[in-house]
């Protein structure tokens, strides 16, 4: 039986979840719809139970028609709804000049109804504030979440890219089940939140756990991606980035050989074994990669082994890593 983990008080999910964004957004043109639906459904059969999407994951396809990630995920998972946990997000619009945040109560109300319709369900298992909105207090957002829980539209809520101050304010009004922050061997700046999460019994859903694919060690210096692929402007994928990350990739290759695993699996195993309440949500369009990522949960690293890896990570030089699109002021 596949390993499961508990987020917050009682949200049980597979130890590895599936980030669905890449099927339609951020990695060039949307993937073939039928192939995407097939891949998502095969993920269910393989053991995934947590599927992550967002209202703002929208991209034009080859003929200029907007494709919404929630529409795709809803269609793919409708036959499996009772077997899986659906997570989506509100509060962000993506523009050419950055992200626009809006978490006003009326915006949230409109967003949840739209997401439920597109996802073909009457409730979400987990609903995230996608980014903090500086104009709307945490307490006000949490109050709306409490109302949505009472109404049965959502069962749990979380905050993506949160900080301690905002998290505490929100949690005091309506208990937060989990945060969703970036975490990988190249992005460790949220580890300082671990004591807070343990104090408040809040889970950690880790996005970009393979540094947007870089830690798969599948790409080479000088390689470029399709037009519109965000990786073309990520610092880890520049020629300078590859040069700076030589020691990091060598470390991951060595660990992969030691544990009879792939570099991607080692990168995920490091995340999984940091804390028992962390659930990474790597994304891929490829069934083979989706299965490979899921199997990372079978790799056991002791606390001493994780600490030894951390010590090495602290001592080697790495490039900057993509930290997310800027919020437009």
Tab-separated table of C-alpha atoms in Angstrom:
chain	number	residue	atom	x	y	z
A	1	UNK	CA	0.000	0.000	0.000
A	2	UNK	CA	1.300	3.456	-0.923
A	3	UNK	CA	2.491	5.667	1.911
A	4	UNK	CA	0.112	8.396	3.063
A	5	UNK	CA	0.652	11.458	5.199
A	6	UNK	CA	-1.591	13.640	7.332
A	7	UNK	CA	-1.738	17.367	6.700
A	8	UNK	CA	-2.968	19.353	9.678
A	9	UNK	CA	-5.492	17.529	11.828
A	10	UNK	CA	-6.959	15.015	9.423
A	11	UNK	CA	-6.318	15.557	5.725
A	12	UNK	CA	-4.846	12.242	4.575
A	13	UNK	CA	-3.103	12.282	1.197
A	14	UNK	CA	-0.511	10.296	-0.727
A	15	UNK	CA	3.038	11.047	0.390
A	16	UNK	CA	3.707	12.515	-3.062
A	17	UNK	CA	1.047	14.609	-4.781
A	18	UNK	CA	0.728	15.654	-8.412
A	19	UNK	CA	1.174	19.280	-9.386
A	20	UNK	CA	-1.008	19.638	-12.475
A	21	UNK	CA	0.017	23.144	-13.573
A	22	UNK	CA	2.450	22.002	-16.250
A	23	UNK	CA	-0.164	20.232	-18.341
A	24	UNK	CA	-1.480	23.591	-19.524
A	25	UNK	CA	0.695	26.342	-18.095
A	26	UNK	CA	4.270	27.648	-17.861
A	27	UNK	CA	6.008	24.984	-19.964
A	28	UNK	CA	5.216	26.117	-23.483
A	29	UNK	CA	1.958	25.319	-25.267
A	30	UNK	CA	-0.571	23.181	-23.380
A	31	UNK	CA	-0.041	19.448	-23.764
A	32	UNK	CA	-2.428	17.323	-25.830
A	33	UNK	CA	-5.677	17.161	-23.880
A	34	UNK	CA	-6.340	13.455	-24.344
A	35	UNK	CA	-2.787	12.561	-23.383
A	36	UNK	CA	-3.004	14.796	-20.320
A	37	UNK	CA	-6.252	13.225	-19.160
A	38	UNK	CA	-4.731	9.803	-19.651
A	39	UNK	CA	-1.649	10.748	-17.604
A	40	UNK	CA	-3.719	12.178	-14.732
A	41	UNK	CA	-5.932	9.108	-14.614
A	42	UNK	CA	-2.926	6.793	-14.668
A	43	UNK	CA	-1.575	8.756	-11.712
A	44	UNK	CA	-4.729	7.901	-9.770
A	45	UNK	CA	-4.362	4.234	-10.595
A	46	UNK	CA	-0.724	4.328	-9.534
A	47	UNK	CA	-1.625	5.674	-6.099
A	48	UNK	CA	-1.672	9.471	-6.181
A	49	UNK	CA	-4.516	10.948	-4.158
A	50	UNK	CA	-3.565	14.662	-3.956
A	51	UNK	CA	-4.008	16.699	-7.144
A	52	UNK	CA	-3.112	20.387	-7.218
A	53	UNK	CA	-4.337	23.080	-9.609
A	54	UNK	CA	-5.261	26.784	-9.509
A	55	UNK	CA	-7.723	29.256	-10.931
A	56	UNK	CA	-4.946	31.229	-12.643
A	57	UNK	CA	-3.334	28.365	-14.564
A	58	UNK	CA	-4.536	29.459	-17.992
A	59	UNK	CA	-2.692	29.364	-21.309
A	60	UNK	CA	-3.517	29.793	-25.004
A	61	UNK	CA	-3.133	26.665	-27.102
A	62	UNK	CA	-1.708	26.454	-30.632
A	63	UNK	CA	-4.867	27.925	-32.179
A	64	UNK	CA	-5.191	30.742	-29.648
A	65	UNK	CA	-7.912	29.247	-27.456
A	66	UNK	CA	-7.515	29.645	-23.707
A	67	UNK	CA	-7.184	26.352	-21.879
A	68	UNK	CA	-7.898	26.270	-18.166
A	69	UNK	CA	-6.066	23.802	-15.998
A	70	UNK	CA	-9.083	23.384	-13.744
A	71	UNK	CA	-11.232	22.311	-16.699
A	72	UNK	CA	-8.694	19.635	-17.617
A	73	UNK	CA	-8.245	18.392	-14.061
A	74	UNK	CA	-11.977	18.360	-13.432
A	75	UNK	CA	-12.689	16.272	-16.507
A	76	UNK	CA	-9.831	13.878	-15.811
A	77	UNK	CA	-10.704	13.274	-12.181
A	78	UNK	CA	-14.501	13.290	-12.234
A	79	UNK	CA	-14.741	9.464	-12.414
A	80	UNK	CA	-12.366	9.202	-9.435
A	81	UNK	CA	-13.711	12.008	-7.254
A	82	UNK	CA	-14.414	9.829	-4.217
A	83	UNK	CA	-10.876	8.405	-4.302
A	84	UNK	CA	-8.857	11.606	-4.472
A	85	UNK	CA	-8.302	14.992	-2.815
A	86	UNK	CA	-8.689	18.088	-4.949
A	87	UNK	CA	-6.748	21.266	-4.186
A	88	UNK	CA	-7.050	24.595	-5.959
A	89	UNK	CA	-6.093	28.206	-5.308
A	90	UNK	CA	-7.557	31.698	-5.494
A	91	UNK	CA	-6.328	35.251	-5.393
A	92	UNK	CA	-3.860	35.625	-8.277
A	93	UNK	CA	-4.040	36.892	-11.841
A	94	UNK	CA	-0.994	36.392	-14.055
A	95	UNK	CA	0.020	39.337	-16.240
A	96	UNK	CA	3.031	40.130	-18.417
A	97	UNK	CA	4.267	42.476	-15.708
A	98	UNK	CA	3.913	40.058	-12.797
A	99	UNK	CA	1.268	38.665	-10.487
A	100	UNK	CA	-1.738	40.697	-9.385
A	101	UNK	CA	-3.160	39.669	-6.013
A	102	UNK	CA	-6.769	40.100	-4.904
A	103	UNK	CA	-8.176	38.309	-1.859
A	104	UNK	CA	-11.152	40.519	-1.146
A	105	UNK	CA	-14.116	38.506	0.171
A	106	UNK	CA	-16.204	39.141	-2.925
A	107	UNK	CA	-13.325	37.979	-5.130
A	108	UNK	CA	-12.925	34.774	-3.131
A	109	UNK	CA	-16.655	34.069	-3.368
A	110	UNK	CA	-16.592	34.414	-7.122
A	111	UNK	CA	-13.414	32.355	-7.377
A	112	UNK	CA	-14.657	29.352	-5.386
A	113	UNK	CA	-17.866	29.106	-7.387
A	114	UNK	CA	-15.915	29.234	-10.638
A	115	UNK	CA	-13.435	26.615	-9.484
A	116	UNK	CA	-16.155	24.238	-8.325
A	117	UNK	CA	-17.880	24.523	-11.676
A	118	UNK	CA	-14.725	23.942	-13.697
A	119	UNK	CA	-13.608	21.075	-11.471
A	120	UNK	CA	-17.069	19.479	-11.699
A	121	UNK	CA	-17.438	19.004	-7.957
A	122	UNK	CA	-19.475	20.371	-5.076
A	123	UNK	CA	-16.508	20.897	-2.762
A	124	UNK	CA	-12.732	21.217	-2.637
A	125	UNK	CA	-10.751	19.171	-0.159
A	126	UNK	CA	-8.167	21.942	0.088
A	127	UNK	CA	-8.358	25.590	-0.961
A	128	UNK	CA	-5.308	27.848	-0.905
A	129	UNK	CA	-4.809	31.554	-0.878
A	130	UNK	CA	-2.333	31.579	-3.771
A	131	UNK	CA	-0.353	34.614	-2.616
A	132	UNK	CA	-0.670	37.077	0.241
A	133	UNK	CA	-2.666	40.161	-0.705
A	134	UNK	CA	-1.160	43.180	1.033
A	135	UNK	CA	-4.484	45.025	0.797
A	136	UNK	CA	-6.595	42.367	2.568
A	137	UNK	CA	-5.850	41.424	6.191
A	138	UNK	CA	-5.129	37.791	7.005
A	139	UNK	CA	-7.991	37.766	9.493
A	140	UNK	CA	-10.456	38.811	6.796
A	141	UNK	CA	-9.320	36.081	4.409
A	142	UNK	CA	-9.477	33.489	7.195
A	143	UNK	CA	-12.997	34.603	8.067
A	144	UNK	CA	-14.163	33.877	4.535
A	145	UNK	CA	-12.463	30.474	4.690
A	146	UNK	CA	-14.342	29.688	7.900
A	147	UNK	CA	-17.604	30.573	6.168
A	148	UNK	CA	-16.794	28.399	3.147
A	149	UNK	CA	-16.040	25.474	5.453
A	150	UNK	CA	-19.371	25.944	7.239
A	151	UNK	CA	-21.116	26.001	3.858
A	152	UNK	CA	-19.384	22.792	2.783
A	153	UNK	CA	-17.729	24.349	-0.256
A	154	UNK	CA	-14.273	23.575	1.116
A	155	UNK	CA	-13.088	21.108	3.762
A	156	UNK	CA	-9.646	22.564	4.544
A	157	UNK	CA	-7.663	25.636	3.649
A	158	UNK	CA	-4.058	26.649	3.241
A	159	UNK	CA	-1.795	29.526	2.297
A	160	UNK	CA	0.809	29.497	-0.461
A	161	UNK	CA	4.072	31.434	-0.092
A	162	UNK	CA	3.209	32.530	3.422
A	163	UNK	CA	5.374	33.882	6.198
A	164	UNK	CA	5.141	33.301	9.950
A	165	UNK	CA	3.387	36.553	10.858
A	166	UNK	CA	0.634	36.143	8.273
A	167	UNK	CA	0.220	32.445	9.054
A	168	UNK	CA	-0.261	33.038	12.771
A	169	UNK	CA	-2.838	35.768	12.186
A	170	UNK	CA	-4.842	33.622	9.774
A	171	UNK	CA	-4.598	30.443	11.862
A	172	UNK	CA	-5.975	32.238	14.931
A	173	UNK	CA	-9.219	32.918	13.051
A	174	UNK	CA	-9.609	29.669	11.083
A	175	UNK	CA	-7.133	26.801	11.572
A	176	UNK	CA	-4.836	26.398	8.576
A	177	UNK	CA	-4.347	22.811	7.399
A	178	UNK	CA	-1.138	23.367	5.439
A	179	UNK	CA	1.065	25.873	3.748
A	180	UNK	CA	2.250	25.483	0.172
A	181	UNK	CA	5.718	26.964	-0.157
A	182	UNK	CA	8.692	26.319	-2.393
A	183	UNK	CA	11.171	23.737	-1.075
A	184	UNK	CA	14.043	21.936	-2.762
A	185	UNK	CA	17.764	21.348	-2.343
A	186	UNK	CA	18.178	24.698	-4.087
A	187	UNK	CA	15.411	26.562	-2.233
A	188	UNK	CA	15.644	26.130	1.524
A	189	UNK	CA	14.654	29.576	2.726
A	190	UNK	CA	11.344	28.409	4.265
A	191	UNK	CA	12.924	25.796	6.547
A	192	UNK	CA	12.723	28.417	9.293
A	193	UNK	CA	8.962	27.798	9.353
A	194	UNK	CA	9.343	24.189	10.523
A	195	UNK	CA	9.100	25.026	14.270
A	196	UNK	CA	5.993	27.128	13.663
A	197	UNK	CA	4.309	24.371	11.666
A	198	UNK	CA	5.081	21.859	14.411
A	199	UNK	CA	3.764	24.201	17.111
A	200	UNK	CA	0.486	24.776	15.260
A	201	UNK	CA	0.170	21.286	13.694
A	202	UNK	CA	0.195	22.586	10.136
A	203	UNK	CA	1.409	20.558	7.153
A	204	UNK	CA	3.795	21.644	4.404
A	205	UNK	CA	2.988	20.983	0.755
A	206	UNK	CA	6.247	21.560	-1.100
A	207	UNK	CA	6.046	22.905	-4.646
A	208	UNK	CA	8.937	22.968	-7.113
A	209	UNK	CA	10.683	20.201	-5.108
A	210	UNK	CA	12.964	19.408	-8.067
A	211	UNK	CA	13.743	23.087	-8.789
A	212	UNK	CA	11.472	23.203	-11.839
A	213	UNK	CA	13.018	20.026	-13.182
A	214	UNK	CA	16.655	21.058	-12.867
A	215	UNK	CA	17.433	18.458	-10.199
A	216	UNK	CA	16.354	15.611	-12.467
A	217	UNK	CA	19.799	16.073	-14.070
A	218	UNK	CA	18.095	15.481	-17.417
A	219	UNK	CA	19.174	18.678	-19.153
A	220	UNK	CA	22.473	19.946	-20.487
A	221	UNK	CA	24.249	23.259	-20.630
A	222	UNK	CA	23.145	25.253	-23.676
A	223	UNK	CA	19.796	23.478	-23.948
A	224	UNK	CA	16.826	25.731	-24.560
A	225	UNK	CA	13.129	25.082	-24.237
A	226	UNK	CA	10.060	25.857	-26.354
A	227	UNK	CA	8.844	29.419	-26.705
A	228	UNK	CA	6.814	30.417	-23.678
A	229	UNK	CA	8.523	27.914	-21.384
A	230	UNK	CA	9.364	29.657	-18.085
A	231	UNK	CA	12.573	27.653	-17.764
A	232	UNK	CA	14.163	29.775	-20.488
A	233	UNK	CA	14.424	32.621	-17.968
A	234	UNK	CA	15.250	30.682	-14.806
A	235	UNK	CA	18.755	31.304	-13.425
A	236	UNK	CA	19.499	27.626	-12.807
A	237	UNK	CA	19.063	26.890	-16.535
A	238	UNK	CA	21.485	29.531	-17.809
A	239	UNK	CA	24.958	28.496	-18.944
A	240	UNK	CA	26.328	30.231	-15.842
A	241	UNK	CA	23.826	28.320	-13.739
A	242	UNK	CA	25.017	24.968	-15.019
A	243	UNK	CA	28.615	25.935	-14.301
A	244	UNK	CA	27.741	27.058	-10.762
A	245	UNK	CA	25.779	23.890	-9.992
A	246	UNK	CA	28.443	21.346	-10.949
A	247	UNK	CA	29.068	20.287	-7.336
A	248	UNK	CA	25.355	20.073	-6.539
A	249	UNK	CA	24.633	17.802	-9.477
A	250	UNK	CA	27.646	15.667	-8.629
A	251	UNK	CA	26.328	15.260	-5.075
A	252	UNK	CA	22.902	14.214	-6.324
A	253	UNK	CA	24.376	11.723	-8.794
A	254	UNK	CA	26.466	10.185	-6.033
A	255	UNK	CA	23.451	9.855	-3.733
A	256	UNK	CA	21.409	8.367	-6.563
A	257	UNK	CA	24.028	5.674	-7.143
A	258	UNK	CA	24.239	4.967	-3.415
A	259	UNK	CA	20.473	4.462	-3.091
A	260	UNK	CA	19.856	2.848	-6.493
A	261	UNK	CA	17.611	5.738	-7.427
A	262	UNK	CA	17.354	8.518	-9.983
A	263	UNK	CA	18.477	12.095	-9.271
A	264	UNK	CA	14.825	13.195	-9.232
A	265	UNK	CA	13.955	10.527	-6.685
A	266	UNK	CA	16.866	11.519	-4.452
A	267	UNK	CA	15.798	15.156	-4.620
A	268	UNK	CA	12.251	14.194	-3.624
A	269	UNK	CA	13.412	11.746	-0.953
A	270	UNK	CA	15.407	14.551	0.664
A	271	UNK	CA	12.222	16.649	0.841
A	272	UNK	CA	10.113	13.733	2.105
A	273	UNK	CA	12.561	12.747	4.801
A	274	UNK	CA	13.089	16.257	6.133
A	275	UNK	CA	9.807	16.121	8.072
A	276	UNK	CA	6.893	13.639	8.256
A	277	UNK	CA	4.353	16.381	7.532
A	278	UNK	CA	5.886	17.436	4.185
A	279	UNK	CA	4.182	16.372	0.938
A	280	UNK	CA	5.983	17.354	-2.284
A	281	UNK	CA	3.914	17.959	-5.412
A	282	UNK	CA	6.237	17.579	-8.408
A	283	UNK	CA	4.661	17.993	-11.819
A	284	UNK	CA	5.228	16.316	-15.145
A	285	UNK	CA	3.413	15.629	-18.381
A	286	UNK	CA	5.073	12.240	-18.766
A	287	UNK	CA	3.592	9.104	-17.213
A	288	UNK	CA	7.003	7.529	-16.701
A	289	UNK	CA	8.223	10.585	-14.796
A	290	UNK	CA	4.994	10.727	-12.759
A	291	UNK	CA	5.529	7.119	-11.651
A	292	UNK	CA	9.219	7.726	-10.989
A	293	UNK	CA	8.391	10.671	-8.736
A	294	UNK	CA	5.769	8.706	-6.809
A	295	UNK	CA	8.226	5.914	-6.070
A	296	UNK	CA	10.548	8.370	-4.325
A	297	UNK	CA	8.432	7.790	-1.218
A	298	UNK	CA	9.994	4.331	-0.969
A	299	UNK	CA	13.466	5.788	-0.361
A	300	UNK	CA	14.246	6.076	3.336
A	301	UNK	CA	16.881	8.539	4.500
A	302	UNK	CA	17.697	8.620	8.203
A	303	UNK	CA	17.812	11.893	10.092
A	304	UNK	CA	21.599	11.561	10.180
A	305	UNK	CA	21.718	11.082	6.418
A	306	UNK	CA	19.503	14.121	5.835
A	307	UNK	CA	21.678	16.166	8.192
A	308	UNK	CA	24.803	15.056	6.325
A	309	UNK	CA	23.246	16.081	3.012
A	310	UNK	CA	22.252	19.441	4.492
A	311	UNK	CA	25.813	19.990	5.673
A	312	UNK	CA	27.113	19.347	2.181
A	313	UNK	CA	24.454	21.635	0.674
A	314	UNK	CA	25.576	24.371	3.073
A	315	UNK	CA	29.176	24.026	1.955
A	316	UNK	CA	28.854	23.957	-1.848
A	317	UNK	CA	28.273	26.788	-4.269
A	318	UNK	CA	25.058	26.853	-6.285
A	319	UNK	CA	23.451	29.282	-8.680
A	320	UNK	CA	20.419	31.357	-7.901
A	321	UNK	CA	17.191	29.444	-8.395
A	322	UNK	CA	13.858	30.657	-9.729
A	323	UNK	CA	11.846	31.930	-6.778
A	324	UNK	CA	8.546	32.757	-8.444
A	325	UNK	CA	7.110	35.609	-10.460
A	326	UNK	CA	7.130	39.034	-8.838
A	327	UNK	CA	3.943	40.505	-7.411
A	328	UNK	CA	2.979	43.670	-9.283
A	329	UNK	CA	2.688	46.634	-6.954
